């Protein structure tokens, strides 16, 4: 059986990566109080919420609410990571602590923004928030290597999501565009760490290819547990800049290229087969994307 755990020989390099992460994240450290339009806030008891107070288009509200409902599940992501890396490299456990502290601001920022700007019915949002966290999150991946592959893709997808939605949001509210770009910067650093952990493993032992395919081919955002996820993603794809086309160009294509799957040469036949399967999957998705683009013209 090809190993699915992280490699202890890489520990010194991963320590360097973590130190680098801390330096870069200290440079962009921020508090969520800095990014909110507090002067718009009003007491809900004195001025109850009413649909007429909403100024953002529904697609942007859906995008922000969906991002929020993904971020609120942080307790479950952390507990999954903590369980997965039990007994694995201690440097990863350190990173998960730092990562959790950084992620912990994200849902606060998005939720407070939605409440202050009265973009959503606060009671409905409260219900959705509670229901989502109560549902929790249980991924298909339980081994350290696969989990790192998943988190690499998830951080990249989240970064792209925030950057893309911010372009649309800017047309309606510059504060919103700015706070989304702030979140994207955090996600960029998270992505850089996870993706390089995987890259180092593939360079040291190309047989790790064996464990890439299942995650790459079945990737789904962790938000899939929230109510109406499919409908939400369809609206966001149409009107807020993040859909299957962007996923292919800005996530899947980028990661396959970065990990240089094309040029890896695993020794184990099953790992080589897995590598070719990924390349086939990538080529098929590319054809689907091109067909889709032609239809849109
Ligand atoms: Fe986040
Ligand atoms: Fe992140």
Short mmCIF file of N, CA and C in Angstrom, two decimals, residues 108-207:
data_model
loop_
_atom_site.label_atom_id
_atom_site.label_comp_id
_atom_site.label_asym_id
_atom_site.label_seq_id
_atom_site.Cartn_x
_atom_site.Cartn_y
_atom_site.Cartn_z
N UNK A 108 -16.98 36.32 11.09
CA UNK A 108 -17.38 37.54 11.83
C UNK A 108 -17.50 38.73 10.89
N UNK A 109 -16.52 38.86 10.01
CA UNK A 109 -16.50 39.99 9.09
C UNK A 109 -17.72 39.94 8.16
N UNK A 110 -17.96 38.77 7.56
CA UNK A 110 -19.06 38.66 6.60
C UNK A 110 -20.41 38.83 7.27
N UNK A 111 -20.56 38.22 8.43
CA UNK A 111 -21.87 38.28 9.09
C UNK A 111 -22.15 39.70 9.59
N UNK A 112 -21.16 40.33 10.17
CA UNK A 112 -21.39 41.68 10.69
C UNK A 112 -21.68 42.64 9.53
N UNK A 113 -20.98 42.43 8.41
CA UNK A 113 -21.26 43.28 7.24
C UNK A 113 -22.73 43.13 6.82
N UNK A 114 -23.19 41.88 6.71
CA UNK A 114 -24.58 41.65 6.27
C UNK A 114 -25.58 42.28 7.24
N UNK A 115 -25.28 42.20 8.53
CA UNK A 115 -26.20 42.75 9.53
C UNK A 115 -26.20 44.29 9.51
N UNK A 116 -25.02 44.88 9.53
CA UNK A 116 -24.92 46.34 9.55
C UNK A 116 -25.58 46.96 8.32
N UNK A 117 -25.34 46.37 7.17
CA UNK A 117 -25.88 46.95 5.94
C UNK A 117 -27.33 46.51 5.69
N UNK A 118 -27.86 45.69 6.57
CA UNK A 118 -29.25 45.21 6.48
C UNK A 118 -29.52 44.52 5.13
N UNK A 119 -28.50 43.80 4.65
CA UNK A 119 -28.64 43.13 3.35
C UNK A 119 -29.45 41.84 3.46
N UNK A 120 -29.66 41.36 4.67
CA UNK A 120 -30.41 40.11 4.87
C UNK A 120 -31.37 40.26 6.05
N UNK A 121 -32.38 39.41 6.06
CA UNK A 121 -33.28 39.35 7.21
C UNK A 121 -32.48 38.72 8.37
N UNK A 122 -32.25 39.48 9.46
CA UNK A 122 -31.36 38.98 10.51
C UNK A 122 -31.87 37.68 11.17
N UNK A 123 -33.20 37.54 11.28
CA UNK A 123 -33.72 36.32 11.93
C UNK A 123 -33.50 35.11 11.03
N UNK A 124 -33.71 35.30 9.73
CA UNK A 124 -33.49 34.21 8.78
C UNK A 124 -32.01 33.83 8.77
N UNK A 125 -31.15 34.83 8.82
CA UNK A 125 -29.71 34.56 8.80
C UNK A 125 -29.30 33.78 10.05
N UNK A 126 -29.86 34.19 11.17
CA UNK A 126 -29.57 33.49 12.42
C UNK A 126 -29.95 32.01 12.31
N UNK A 127 -31.15 31.76 11.76
CA UNK A 127 -31.62 30.37 11.60
C UNK A 127 -30.68 29.57 10.69
N UNK A 128 -30.33 30.18 9.56
CA UNK A 128 -29.45 29.51 8.58
C UNK A 128 -28.08 29.20 9.19
N UNK A 129 -27.57 30.17 9.90
CA UNK A 129 -26.26 30.03 10.54
C UNK A 129 -26.28 28.83 11.51
N UNK A 130 -27.32 28.84 12.33
CA UNK A 130 -27.43 27.78 13.35
C UNK A 130 -27.58 26.40 12.70
N UNK A 131 -28.45 26.36 11.69
CA UNK A 131 -28.73 25.09 11.02
C UNK A 131 -27.46 24.55 10.35
N UNK A 132 -26.70 25.44 9.74
CA UNK A 132 -25.49 25.02 9.03
C UNK A 132 -24.46 24.44 10.00
N UNK A 133 -24.25 25.14 11.11
CA UNK A 133 -23.25 24.65 12.07
C UNK A 133 -23.73 23.34 12.71
N UNK A 134 -25.04 23.26 12.93
CA UNK A 134 -25.59 22.04 13.51
C UNK A 134 -25.42 20.84 12.55
N UNK A 135 -25.55 21.10 11.25
CA UNK A 135 -25.33 20.03 10.26
C UNK A 135 -23.90 19.54 10.28
N UNK A 136 -22.97 20.47 10.56
CA UNK A 136 -21.55 20.10 10.63
C UNK A 136 -20.97 19.80 9.26
N UNK A 137 -19.86 19.10 9.26
CA UNK A 137 -19.19 18.79 7.99
C UNK A 137 -18.42 17.49 8.14
N UNK A 138 -18.69 16.55 7.25
CA UNK A 138 -17.88 15.33 7.30
C UNK A 138 -17.39 15.00 5.91
N UNK A 139 -16.13 15.25 5.66
CA UNK A 139 -15.56 15.07 4.33
C UNK A 139 -15.34 13.61 4.00
N UNK A 140 -15.05 13.37 2.72
CA UNK A 140 -14.75 12.00 2.28
C UNK A 140 -13.30 11.62 2.57
N UNK A 141 -12.50 12.59 2.97
CA UNK A 141 -11.07 12.35 3.07
C UNK A 141 -10.62 12.31 4.53
N UNK A 142 -9.92 11.25 4.89
CA UNK A 142 -9.57 11.09 6.30
C UNK A 142 -8.08 10.88 6.54
N UNK A 143 -7.30 10.87 5.48
CA UNK A 143 -5.88 10.63 5.67
C UNK A 143 -5.13 11.96 5.52
N UNK A 144 -3.95 12.08 6.15
CA UNK A 144 -3.24 13.36 6.12
C UNK A 144 -2.95 13.88 4.71
N UNK A 145 -2.44 13.02 3.84
CA UNK A 145 -2.07 13.52 2.51
C UNK A 145 -3.30 13.99 1.72
N UNK A 146 -4.34 13.16 1.69
CA UNK A 146 -5.55 13.54 0.95
C UNK A 146 -6.19 14.80 1.52
N UNK A 147 -6.16 14.90 2.82
CA UNK A 147 -6.74 16.09 3.45
C UNK A 147 -5.99 17.35 3.03
N UNK A 148 -4.66 17.25 2.93
CA UNK A 148 -3.85 18.39 2.48
C UNK A 148 -4.15 18.75 1.03
N UNK A 149 -4.39 17.73 0.21
CA UNK A 149 -4.75 17.98 -1.20
C UNK A 149 -6.08 18.74 -1.23
N UNK A 150 -7.02 18.24 -0.42
CA UNK A 150 -8.34 18.88 -0.37
C UNK A 150 -8.24 20.34 0.09
N UNK A 151 -7.50 20.56 1.17
CA UNK A 151 -7.43 21.93 1.69
C UNK A 151 -6.71 22.87 0.70
N UNK A 152 -5.72 22.34 -0.02
CA UNK A 152 -5.07 23.18 -1.05
C UNK A 152 -6.12 23.68 -2.04
N UNK A 153 -6.94 22.75 -2.51
CA UNK A 153 -7.93 23.12 -3.53
C UNK A 153 -9.00 24.04 -2.94
N UNK A 154 -9.36 23.75 -1.71
CA UNK A 154 -10.40 24.56 -1.07
C UNK A 154 -9.92 26.00 -0.85
N UNK A 155 -8.69 26.15 -0.39
CA UNK A 155 -8.17 27.51 -0.16
C UNK A 155 -8.05 28.27 -1.48
N UNK A 156 -7.60 27.58 -2.51
CA UNK A 156 -7.49 28.24 -3.81
C UNK A 156 -8.87 28.64 -4.33
N UNK A 157 -9.82 27.71 -4.23
CA UNK A 157 -11.18 28.00 -4.70
C UNK A 157 -11.77 29.18 -3.92
N UNK A 158 -11.52 29.23 -2.62
CA UNK A 158 -12.08 30.32 -1.81
C UNK A 158 -11.43 31.66 -2.19
N UNK A 159 -10.13 31.62 -2.41
CA UNK A 159 -9.41 32.84 -2.81
C UNK A 159 -9.99 33.38 -4.13
N UNK A 160 -10.16 32.48 -5.10
CA UNK A 160 -10.69 32.89 -6.40
C UNK A 160 -12.12 33.42 -6.24
N UNK A 161 -12.90 32.72 -5.43
CA UNK A 161 -14.29 33.13 -5.18
C UNK A 161 -14.32 34.57 -4.66
N UNK A 162 -13.54 34.86 -3.61
CA UNK A 162 -13.57 36.20 -3.03
C UNK A 162 -13.09 37.26 -4.03
N UNK A 163 -12.02 36.97 -4.73
CA UNK A 163 -11.51 37.96 -5.69
C UNK A 163 -12.52 38.21 -6.80
N UNK A 164 -13.13 37.14 -7.30
CA UNK A 164 -14.07 37.29 -8.41
C UNK A 164 -15.34 38.02 -7.97
N UNK A 165 -15.87 37.63 -6.81
CA UNK A 165 -17.10 38.28 -6.34
C UNK A 165 -16.81 39.76 -6.02
N UNK A 166 -15.61 40.03 -5.55
CA UNK A 166 -15.29 41.43 -5.19
C UNK A 166 -15.38 42.35 -6.41
N UNK A 167 -15.05 41.82 -7.59
CA UNK A 167 -15.13 42.66 -8.81
C UNK A 167 -16.58 43.07 -9.07
N UNK A 168 -17.49 42.14 -8.87
CA UNK A 168 -18.91 42.44 -9.07
C UNK A 168 -19.42 43.34 -7.92
N UNK A 169 -18.99 43.04 -6.70
CA UNK A 169 -19.44 43.79 -5.52
C UNK A 169 -19.02 45.25 -5.59
N UNK A 170 -17.84 45.49 -6.15
CA UNK A 170 -17.32 46.86 -6.26
C UNK A 170 -18.27 47.81 -6.98
N UNK A 171 -19.04 47.25 -7.90
CA UNK A 171 -19.97 48.10 -8.66
C UNK A 171 -21.07 48.65 -7.76
N UNK A 172 -21.28 47.99 -6.61
CA UNK A 172 -22.41 48.38 -5.75
C UNK A 172 -21.96 48.95 -4.41
N UNK A 173 -20.85 48.45 -3.90
CA UNK A 173 -20.39 48.92 -2.59
C UNK A 173 -18.88 48.69 -2.47
N UNK A 174 -18.15 49.79 -2.45
CA UNK A 174 -16.69 49.68 -2.41
C UNK A 174 -16.19 49.04 -1.12
N UNK A 175 -16.93 49.28 -0.01
CA UNK A 175 -16.54 48.65 1.27
C UNK A 175 -16.56 47.13 1.15
N UNK A 176 -17.58 46.63 0.46
CA UNK A 176 -17.71 45.19 0.30
C UNK A 176 -16.59 44.63 -0.57
N UNK A 177 -16.31 45.32 -1.66
CA UNK A 177 -15.22 44.89 -2.54
C UNK A 177 -13.92 44.81 -1.76
N UNK A 178 -13.69 45.81 -0.93
CA UNK A 178 -12.44 45.89 -0.18
C UNK A 178 -12.34 44.75 0.85
N UNK A 179 -13.43 44.49 1.55
CA UNK A 179 -13.34 43.44 2.58
C UNK A 179 -13.20 42.05 1.94
N UNK A 180 -13.77 41.88 0.76
CA UNK A 180 -13.62 40.58 0.09
C UNK A 180 -12.17 40.37 -0.38
N UNK A 181 -11.55 41.44 -0.82
CA UNK A 181 -10.14 41.32 -1.24
C UNK A 181 -9.25 41.03 -0.03
N UNK A 182 -9.64 41.58 1.11
CA UNK A 182 -8.89 41.31 2.35
C UNK A 182 -8.95 39.81 2.69
N UNK A 183 -10.15 39.24 2.58
CA UNK A 183 -10.31 37.80 2.85
C UNK A 183 -9.50 36.98 1.85
N UNK A 184 -9.53 37.42 0.59
CA UNK A 184 -8.80 36.67 -0.46
C UNK A 184 -7.31 36.62 -0.13
N UNK A 185 -6.77 37.68 0.46
CA UNK A 185 -5.33 37.68 0.78
C UNK A 185 -5.02 36.62 1.83
N UNK A 186 -5.87 36.49 2.83
CA UNK A 186 -5.67 35.42 3.83
C UNK A 186 -5.68 34.06 3.15
N UNK A 187 -6.68 33.87 2.28
CA UNK A 187 -6.82 32.57 1.63
C UNK A 187 -5.61 32.27 0.73
N UNK A 188 -5.05 33.32 0.15
CA UNK A 188 -3.87 33.14 -0.70
C UNK A 188 -2.72 32.54 0.10
N UNK A 189 -2.51 33.07 1.29
CA UNK A 189 -1.40 32.56 2.12
C UNK A 189 -1.68 31.13 2.59
N UNK A 190 -2.94 30.85 2.90
CA UNK A 190 -3.27 29.47 3.31
C UNK A 190 -3.02 28.51 2.16
N UNK A 191 -3.49 28.93 1.00
CA UNK A 191 -3.30 28.09 -0.20
C UNK A 191 -1.82 27.83 -0.43
N UNK A 192 -1.01 28.88 -0.33
CA UNK A 192 0.43 28.75 -0.60
C UNK A 192 1.06 27.70 0.32
N UNK A 193 0.64 27.69 1.57
CA UNK A 193 1.21 26.71 2.50
C UNK A 193 0.80 25.28 2.11
N UNK A 194 -0.48 25.04 1.99
CA UNK A 194 -0.96 23.67 1.71
C UNK A 194 -0.42 23.15 0.37
N UNK A 195 -0.47 24.01 -0.63
CA UNK A 195 -0.07 23.56 -1.97
C UNK A 195 1.42 23.19 -1.99
N UNK A 196 2.24 23.93 -1.22
CA UNK A 196 3.67 23.60 -1.21
C UNK A 196 3.96 22.34 -0.39
N UNK A 197 3.17 22.08 0.64
CA UNK A 197 3.33 20.81 1.37
C UNK A 197 3.15 19.66 0.38
N UNK A 198 2.13 19.75 -0.45
CA UNK A 198 1.87 18.70 -1.43
C UNK A 198 2.98 18.65 -2.48
N UNK A 199 3.39 19.80 -2.94
CA UNK A 199 4.44 19.87 -3.98
C UNK A 199 5.72 19.18 -3.48
N UNK A 200 6.11 19.48 -2.25
CA UNK A 200 7.34 18.87 -1.70
C UNK A 200 7.20 17.35 -1.63
N UNK A 201 6.01 16.88 -1.26
CA UNK A 201 5.80 15.43 -1.18
C UNK A 201 5.90 14.78 -2.56
N UNK A 202 5.29 15.42 -3.54
CA UNK A 202 5.32 14.85 -4.89
C UNK A 202 6.73 14.84 -5.46
N UNK A 203 7.50 15.85 -5.12
CA UNK A 203 8.89 15.91 -5.61
C UNK A 203 9.74 14.83 -4.95
N UNK A 204 9.51 14.62 -3.66
CA UNK A 204 10.29 13.63 -2.92
C UNK A 204 9.89 12.21 -3.32
N UNK A 205 8.58 12.01 -3.48
CA UNK A 205 8.07 10.67 -3.77
C UNK A 205 6.88 10.75 -4.74
N UNK A 206 7.17 10.68 -6.05
CA UNK A 206 6.08 10.83 -7.04
C UNK A 206 4.97 9.79 -6.89
N UNK A 207 5.24 8.70 -6.17
CA UNK A 207 4.17 7.71 -5.95
C UNK A 207 2.96 8.28 -5.19
#
